[in-house]
mmCIF file of C-alpha atoms in Angstrom:
data_model
loop_
_atom_site.group_PDB
_atom_site.id
_atom_site.type_symbol
_atom_site.label_atom_id
_atom_site.label_comp_id
_atom_site.label_asym_id
_atom_site.label_seq_id
_atom_site.Cartn_x
_atom_site.Cartn_y
_atom_site.Cartn_z
ATOM 1 C CA MET A 9 21.707 -10.622 31.758
ATOM 2 C CA THR A 10 21.860 -8.942 28.356
ATOM 3 C CA THR A 11 22.035 -10.923 25.117
ATOM 4 C CA GLU A 12 21.970 -8.293 22.499
ATOM 5 C CA THR A 13 23.638 -4.973 21.634
ATOM 6 C CA HIS A 14 22.715 -1.890 19.513
ATOM 7 C CA LEU A 15 25.274 0.747 18.716
ATOM 8 C CA GLY A 16 27.314 -0.620 21.545
ATOM 9 C CA MET A 17 24.519 -0.285 24.184
ATOM 10 C CA PRO A 18 23.390 -3.482 25.898
ATOM 11 C CA GLN A 19 19.798 -4.424 25.574
ATOM 12 C CA LEU A 20 17.554 -6.827 27.721
ATOM 13 C CA PRO A 21 16.328 -9.665 25.758
ATOM 14 C CA ALA A 22 12.819 -9.467 24.212
ATOM 15 C CA PRO A 23 10.053 -10.582 26.503
ATOM 16 C CA ASP A 24 8.176 -13.862 25.155
ATOM 17 C CA TYR A 25 4.362 -13.885 24.373
ATOM 18 C CA PRO A 26 2.195 -15.428 26.917
ATOM 19 C CA ALA A 27 1.953 -19.043 26.588
ATOM 20 C CA GLU A 28 -1.743 -19.017 25.078
ATOM 21 C CA VAL A 29 -0.737 -16.300 22.706
ATOM 22 C CA ARG A 30 2.282 -17.982 21.482
ATOM 23 C CA ALA A 31 0.475 -21.234 20.899
ATOM 24 C CA ARG A 32 -2.214 -19.486 18.807
ATOM 25 C CA LEU A 33 0.455 -17.612 16.941
ATOM 26 C CA GLU A 34 2.675 -20.692 16.332
ATOM 27 C CA ALA A 35 -0.519 -22.377 14.884
ATOM 28 C CA ASP A 36 -1.312 -19.586 12.333
ATOM 29 C CA ALA A 37 2.361 -19.330 11.579
ATOM 30 C CA ARG A 38 2.460 -22.930 10.626
ATOM 31 C CA GLU A 39 -0.598 -22.235 8.407
ATOM 32 C CA VAL A 40 1.327 -19.369 6.809
ATOM 33 C CA ILE A 41 4.475 -21.125 6.216
ATOM 34 C CA GLY A 42 2.891 -24.208 4.685
ATOM 35 C CA ARG A 43 1.746 -21.963 1.814
ATOM 36 C CA TYR A 44 5.417 -21.616 0.536
ATOM 37 C CA PRO A 45 7.803 -23.883 -0.904
ATOM 38 C CA ASP A 46 10.631 -22.058 0.892
ATOM 39 C CA SER A 47 9.753 -21.075 4.452
ATOM 40 C CA ARG A 48 11.746 -17.690 4.284
ATOM 41 C CA SER A 49 9.007 -16.474 1.630
ATOM 42 C CA ALA A 50 6.688 -16.373 4.510
ATOM 43 C CA LEU A 51 8.438 -13.558 6.281
ATOM 44 C CA LEU A 52 6.110 -10.614 4.951
ATOM 45 C CA PRO A 53 2.941 -12.367 5.939
ATOM 46 C CA LEU A 54 4.351 -13.435 9.236
ATOM 47 C CA LEU A 55 5.259 -9.805 10.127
ATOM 48 C CA HIS A 56 1.598 -8.919 9.485
ATOM 49 C CA LEU A 57 0.610 -11.578 11.776
ATOM 50 C CA VAL A 58 2.777 -10.290 14.642
ATOM 51 C CA GLN A 59 1.542 -6.950 13.900
ATOM 52 C CA ALA A 60 -2.082 -8.013 14.057
ATOM 53 C CA GLU A 61 -1.442 -9.219 17.560
ATOM 54 C CA GLU A 62 -0.168 -5.768 19.289
ATOM 55 C CA GLY A 63 -0.701 -3.313 16.561
ATOM 56 C CA TYR A 64 2.950 -2.927 15.485
ATOM 57 C CA VAL A 65 5.869 -5.192 15.031
ATOM 58 C CA THR A 66 7.680 -5.540 18.578
ATOM 59 C CA ARG A 67 11.000 -6.885 19.308
ATOM 60 C CA THR A 68 8.930 -9.938 20.730
ATOM 61 C CA GLY A 69 7.221 -10.337 17.152
ATOM 62 C CA MET A 70 10.555 -10.037 15.267
ATOM 63 C CA ARG A 71 12.000 -12.848 17.410
ATOM 64 C CA PHE A 72 9.085 -14.957 16.986
ATOM 65 C CA CYS A 73 9.296 -14.535 13.158
ATOM 66 C CA ALA A 74 13.171 -15.489 13.330
ATOM 67 C CA GLU A 75 12.341 -18.754 15.329
ATOM 68 C CA GLN A 76 9.671 -19.780 13.166
ATOM 69 C CA LEU A 77 11.711 -19.385 10.060
ATOM 70 C CA GLY A 78 15.198 -20.150 11.266
ATOM 71 C CA LEU A 79 16.503 -16.637 10.517
ATOM 72 C CA THR A 80 18.583 -14.369 12.552
ATOM 73 C CA THR A 81 16.761 -11.561 14.307
ATOM 74 C CA ALA A 82 18.887 -9.078 12.197
ATOM 75 C CA GLU A 83 17.561 -10.479 8.899
ATOM 76 C CA VAL A 84 14.062 -10.042 10.146
ATOM 77 C CA THR A 85 14.705 -6.692 11.413
ATOM 78 C CA ALA A 86 16.348 -5.643 8.135
ATOM 79 C CA VAL A 87 12.811 -6.458 6.469
ATOM 80 C CA ALA A 88 10.597 -5.034 9.088
ATOM 81 C CA THR A 89 12.368 -1.731 8.841
ATOM 82 C CA PHE A 90 12.630 -1.508 5.055
ATOM 83 C CA TYR A 91 8.824 -1.717 4.520
ATOM 84 C CA THR A 92 6.728 1.318 5.684
ATOM 85 C CA MET A 93 3.756 -1.009 6.093
ATOM 86 C CA TYR A 94 5.246 -2.388 9.290
ATOM 87 C CA ARG A 95 4.949 -0.068 12.336
ATOM 88 C CA ARG A 96 7.765 0.131 14.752
ATOM 89 C CA ARG A 97 5.869 1.828 17.437
ATOM 90 C CA PRO A 98 2.134 1.966 18.839
ATOM 91 C CA GLY A 99 -0.376 3.397 16.639
ATOM 92 C CA GLY A 100 -4.141 4.202 16.316
ATOM 93 C CA ASP A 101 -6.983 2.030 15.442
ATOM 94 C CA TYR A 102 -7.109 3.921 12.150
ATOM 95 C CA GLN A 103 -4.100 4.795 9.999
ATOM 96 C CA VAL A 104 -5.117 7.757 7.817
ATOM 97 C CA GLY A 105 -2.883 8.299 4.946
ATOM 98 C CA VAL A 106 -3.097 11.316 2.803
ATOM 99 C CA CYS A 107 -1.444 10.857 -0.666
ATOM 100 C CA THR A 108 0.910 13.877 -1.428
ATOM 101 C CA ASN A 109 2.489 12.772 -4.510
ATOM 102 C CA THR A 110 2.369 15.079 -7.508
ATOM 103 C CA LEU A 111 -1.194 14.760 -8.750
ATOM 104 C CA CYS A 112 -2.928 14.337 -5.441
ATOM 105 C CA ALA A 113 -0.802 17.299 -4.062
ATOM 106 C CA VAL A 114 -1.722 19.555 -6.931
ATOM 107 C CA LEU A 115 -5.431 18.657 -6.633
ATOM 108 C CA GLY A 116 -5.668 19.182 -2.878
ATOM 109 C CA GLY A 117 -3.599 16.615 -1.145
ATOM 110 C CA ASP A 118 -1.185 18.991 0.499
ATOM 111 C CA ALA A 119 -4.018 21.260 1.566
ATOM 112 C CA ILE A 120 -5.783 18.060 3.066
ATOM 113 C CA PHE A 121 -2.934 16.983 4.963
ATOM 114 C CA ASP A 122 -2.239 20.339 6.251
ATOM 115 C CA ALA A 123 -5.858 20.830 7.337
ATOM 116 C CA LEU A 124 -5.781 17.363 9.211
ATOM 117 C CA ARG A 125 -2.589 18.035 11.020
ATOM 118 C CA SER A 126 -4.070 21.177 12.461
ATOM 119 C CA HIS A 127 -7.594 19.794 12.931
ATOM 120 C CA LEU A 128 -6.150 16.570 14.730
ATOM 121 C CA GLU A 129 -3.323 18.621 16.563
ATOM 122 C CA VAL A 130 -0.853 16.043 15.292
ATOM 123 C CA GLU A 131 2.130 15.769 13.126
ATOM 124 C CA ASN A 132 3.314 13.335 10.432
ATOM 125 C CA GLY A 133 3.344 9.876 11.965
ATOM 126 C CA GLU A 134 1.756 10.884 15.335
ATOM 127 C CA THR A 135 -1.468 9.569 16.912
ATOM 128 C CA THR A 136 -4.327 11.437 18.579
ATOM 129 C CA GLY A 137 -4.438 11.361 22.354
ATOM 130 C CA ASP A 138 -7.554 9.085 22.124
ATOM 131 C CA GLY A 139 -5.575 6.351 20.303
ATOM 132 C CA LYS A 140 -7.918 6.348 17.292
ATOM 133 C CA VAL A 141 -5.964 8.103 14.276
ATOM 134 C CA THR A 142 -2.596 7.836 13.073
ATOM 135 C CA LEU A 143 -1.925 10.566 10.589
ATOM 136 C CA GLU A 144 0.714 10.208 7.919
ATOM 137 C CA HIS A 145 1.513 11.286 4.289
ATOM 138 C CA ILE A 146 1.782 8.373 1.887
ATOM 139 C CA GLU A 147 3.171 7.727 -1.528
ATOM 140 C CA CYS A 148 1.271 7.137 -4.560
ATOM 141 C CA ASN A 149 -1.315 4.051 -4.281
ATOM 142 C CA ALA A 150 -2.057 3.993 -8.019
ATOM 143 C CA ALA A 151 -5.426 5.868 -7.783
ATOM 144 C CA CYS A 152 -4.370 9.040 -9.588
ATOM 145 C CA ASP A 153 -7.735 9.004 -11.489
ATOM 146 C CA PHE A 154 -9.455 9.486 -8.139
ATOM 147 C CA ALA A 155 -7.288 12.360 -6.817
ATOM 148 C CA PRO A 156 -6.924 13.667 -4.132
ATOM 149 C CA VAL A 157 -7.014 10.259 -2.275
ATOM 150 C CA VAL A 158 -7.095 9.509 1.427
ATOM 151 C CA MET A 159 -6.549 5.884 2.646
ATOM 152 C CA VAL A 160 -7.632 4.583 5.944
ATOM 153 C CA ASN A 161 -5.958 1.070 6.827
ATOM 154 C CA TRP A 162 -5.173 0.906 3.062
ATOM 155 C CA GLU A 163 -8.868 1.218 1.970
ATOM 156 C CA PHE A 164 -9.622 4.160 -0.453
ATOM 157 C CA PHE A 165 -11.582 7.234 0.188
ATOM 158 C CA ASP A 166 -11.435 8.982 -3.279
ATOM 159 C CA ASN A 167 -12.049 12.620 -4.563
ATOM 160 C CA GLN A 168 -11.548 14.099 -1.060
ATOM 161 C CA THR A 169 -11.689 17.690 -0.132
ATOM 162 C CA VAL A 170 -10.503 19.418 3.065
ATOM 163 C CA GLU A 171 -14.109 19.457 4.735
ATOM 164 C CA SER A 172 -14.790 15.917 3.701
ATOM 165 C CA ALA A 173 -11.530 14.481 5.020
ATOM 166 C CA LYS A 174 -12.283 16.409 8.533
ATOM 167 C CA ARG A 175 -15.535 14.668 8.671
ATOM 168 C CA LEU A 176 -13.969 11.543 7.999
ATOM 169 C CA VAL A 177 -11.597 11.483 10.793
ATOM 170 C CA ASP A 178 -14.096 13.025 13.099
ATOM 171 C CA ASP A 179 -16.472 9.942 12.334
ATOM 172 C CA LEU A 180 -13.530 7.588 12.903
ATOM 173 C CA ARG A 181 -12.911 9.145 16.307
ATOM 174 C CA ALA A 182 -16.460 9.185 17.329
ATOM 175 C CA GLY A 183 -17.048 5.493 16.430
ATOM 176 C CA ARG A 184 -19.482 6.498 13.529
ATOM 177 C CA ALA A 185 -19.614 4.034 10.577
ATOM 178 C CA VAL A 186 -17.811 5.041 7.417
ATOM 179 C CA GLU A 187 -17.752 3.519 4.148
ATOM 180 C CA PRO A 188 -14.748 3.401 1.630
ATOM 181 C CA THR A 189 -15.470 4.539 -1.634
ATOM 182 C CA ARG A 190 -14.538 1.187 -2.980
ATOM 183 C CA GLY A 191 -13.209 -2.054 -1.648
ATOM 184 C CA ALA A 192 -14.040 -3.868 1.481
ATOM 185 C CA PRO A 193 -15.938 -2.466 4.515
ATOM 186 C CA LEU A 194 -13.399 -0.729 6.907
ATOM 187 C CA CYS A 195 -11.938 -2.533 9.798
ATOM 188 C CA THR A 196 -9.423 -1.838 12.529
ATOM 189 C CA TYR A 197 -5.685 -1.678 11.800
ATOM 190 C CA ARG A 198 -5.174 -4.905 13.758
ATOM 191 C CA GLU A 199 -7.826 -6.443 11.692
ATOM 192 C CA THR A 200 -6.398 -5.361 8.528
ATOM 193 C CA ALA A 201 -3.064 -6.709 9.445
ATOM 194 C CA ARG A 202 -4.430 -10.253 9.954
ATOM 195 C CA ILE A 203 -6.115 -10.247 6.599
ATOM 196 C CA LEU A 204 -2.887 -9.052 5.091
ATOM 197 C CA ALA A 205 -1.265 -12.011 6.686
ATOM 198 C CA GLY A 206 -3.375 -13.995 4.502
ATOM 199 C CA PHE A 207 -6.395 -14.926 6.543
ATOM 200 C CA PRO A 208 -9.829 -14.539 5.458
ATOM 201 C CA ASP A 209 -12.026 -11.497 6.487
ATOM 202 C CA GLU A 210 -14.423 -13.552 8.665
ATOM 203 C CA ARG A 211 -16.819 -10.441 9.190
ATOM 204 C CA PRO A 212 -20.398 -11.219 8.086
ATOM 205 C CA GLY A 213 -21.142 -9.792 4.697
ATOM 206 C CA ALA A 214 -17.488 -8.415 4.274
ATOM 207 C CA VAL A 215 -16.765 -10.098 1.003
ATOM 208 C CA GLU A 216 -20.271 -9.311 -0.529
ATOM 209 C CA ALA A 217 -20.056 -5.774 0.371
ATOM 210 C CA SER A 218 -16.679 -5.205 -1.430
ATOM 211 C CA GLY A 219 -17.436 -2.736 -4.257
ATOM 212 C CA GLY A 220 -15.766 -1.421 -7.567
ATOM 213 C CA ALA A 221 -13.889 1.666 -8.133
ATOM 214 C CA GLY A 222 -16.680 3.870 -9.423
ATOM 215 C CA HIS A 223 -16.388 7.021 -11.701
ATOM 216 C CA ALA A 224 -12.745 8.132 -12.380
ATOM 217 C CA SER A 225 -12.631 12.058 -12.368
ATOM 218 C CA LEU A 226 -9.848 12.021 -15.190
ATOM 219 C CA ALA A 227 -8.737 15.366 -13.588
ATOM 220 C CA GLY A 228 -5.209 14.407 -14.018
ATOM 221 C CA LEU A 229 -5.612 13.752 -17.672
ATOM 222 C CA ARG A 230 -7.419 17.071 -18.326
ATOM 223 C CA LEU A 231 -4.555 18.797 -16.367
ATOM 224 C CA ALA A 232 -1.997 17.242 -18.582
ATOM 225 C CA LYS A 233 -3.584 18.376 -21.584
ATOM 226 C CA GLY A 234 -4.332 21.774 -20.503
ATOM 227 C CA GLU A 235 -7.873 21.330 -20.705
ATOM 228 C CA THR A 236 -10.647 23.021 -18.583
ATOM 229 C CA GLY A 237 -13.523 21.163 -19.841
ATOM 230 C CA PRO A 238 -14.416 17.430 -20.167
ATOM 231 C CA ALA A 239 -11.437 15.419 -21.423
ATOM 232 C CA ARG A 240 -11.380 15.114 -25.299
ATOM 233 C CA VAL A 241 -12.269 11.728 -26.511
ATOM 234 C CA GLY A 242 -11.074 10.805 -30.046
ATOM 235 C CA PRO A 243 -7.944 9.991 -32.055
ATOM 236 C CA PRO A 244 -4.653 11.090 -30.727
ATOM 237 C CA ARG A 245 -3.190 14.374 -32.369
ATOM 238 C CA GLY A 246 -1.886 13.983 -35.804
ATOM 239 C CA ALA A 247 -3.696 10.498 -36.296
ATOM 240 C CA PRO A 248 -5.890 9.867 -39.196
ATOM 241 C CA PRO A 249 -9.640 9.531 -38.241
ATOM 242 C CA LEU A 250 -10.670 5.977 -36.865
ATOM 243 C CA GLY A 251 -12.696 5.499 -40.015
ATOM 244 C CA GLU A 252 -9.717 6.153 -42.393
ATOM 245 C CA ARG A 253 -7.256 3.851 -40.707
ATOM 246 C CA PRO A 254 -6.414 0.655 -42.391
ATOM 247 C CA PRO A 255 -7.194 -2.539 -40.453
ATOM 248 C CA ASP A 256 -3.647 -3.284 -39.622
ATOM 249 C CA HIS A 257 -3.028 0.282 -38.337
ATOM 250 C CA PRO A 258 -1.107 0.353 -35.121
ATOM 251 C CA SER A 259 -3.018 1.605 -32.211
ATOM 252 C CA SER A 260 -2.064 5.148 -30.704
ATOM 253 C CA HIS A 261 0.016 3.609 -28.075
ATOM 254 C CA ASP A 262 1.736 0.668 -29.866
ATOM 255 C CA ALA A 263 4.837 1.886 -32.163
ATOM 256 C CA PRO A 264 5.478 -0.423 -34.966
ATOM 257 C CA GLN A 265 8.700 -2.492 -34.611
ATOM 258 C CA PRO A 266 10.866 -2.909 -37.422
ATOM 259 C CA THR A 267 11.627 -6.735 -36.652
ATOM 260 C CA SER A 268 10.637 -9.857 -38.369
ATOM 261 C CA ALA A 269 8.191 -10.776 -35.682
ATOM 262 C CA SER A 270 6.132 -7.498 -36.329
ATOM 263 C CA ASP A 271 6.721 -7.377 -40.017
ATOM 264 C CA PRO A 272 6.739 -10.910 -41.557
ATOM 265 C CA GLU A 273 6.572 -9.615 -45.232
ATOM 266 C CA HIS A 274 10.134 -8.201 -44.544
ATOM 267 C CA PRO A 275 12.033 -10.651 -42.388
ATOM 268 C CA SER A 276 15.167 -9.246 -40.981
ATOM 269 C CA GLY A 277 18.305 -11.311 -41.902
ATOM 270 C CA PRO A 278 21.943 -11.617 -40.625
ATOM 271 C CA VAL A 279 23.850 -8.484 -40.021
ATOM 272 C CA THR A 280 26.335 -7.946 -42.498
ATOM 273 C CA GLY A 281 29.651 -6.126 -42.102
ATOM 274 C CA ASP A 282 28.540 -3.383 -44.427
ATOM 275 C CA ALA A 283 25.383 -2.952 -42.354
ATOM 276 C CA GLU A 284 27.543 -2.658 -39.172
ATOM 277 C CA GLU A 285 29.574 -0.133 -40.773
ATOM 278 C CA GLU A 286 26.473 1.913 -41.952
ATOM 279 C CA LYS A 287 25.173 1.873 -38.373
ATOM 280 C CA GLY A 288 28.590 2.991 -37.034
#
């Protein structure tokens, strides 16, 4: 018996989870839903929860989320297909994303992505035959100071080169330990999904091992200024030297605002008809 249609084609109903899996997921879902005043707000973490179960968001997972939140499967599907952080098909244990936005691309991201496609013999979004690595190009992850950046299961690997990126994926496929440049120790995609669902990272020492960002390359800043040497440190062009500025001088990035709030000695009054004419 068919219960759903897609583009006019009948589909079989999504299978359910085994009883013991469903019971465990229901207990986890109750914990997640209890964090929010409106149960609908729990949809994103619940999608991560079901993704942690099978490595991607299946029709079974979407139906489970709909049942737990009192939504239609169409409403859940709309969200699951909108965000790229949710997989719609099986993938590898390690999702390797190469940033190919402007700065990373200029500094080597495009070359890294092309080299990994050839080295792994996969295209964008495809998974290696051993099921270890899924390769994709990703949008900016706000790490431009460390370009070019590669992310593995959303952990940062900064200042990469073609050779370092190749070593990284080789180590992942061989099961050798790799350490992100910063952040938490690396774990599998499913383990990452459960953490994103809001459950603690229970690996021994994982929290203590989380690190900071380290030294920024500032390569983008130098590139923007047309500089080839170290970035210039000093007042902005055209600004008086720091020692010659009055105490109330606005900083280089704060433009003075002609309002009563920023200039209490010259409060603004009501707009008159003459003022309106002058403005016109």
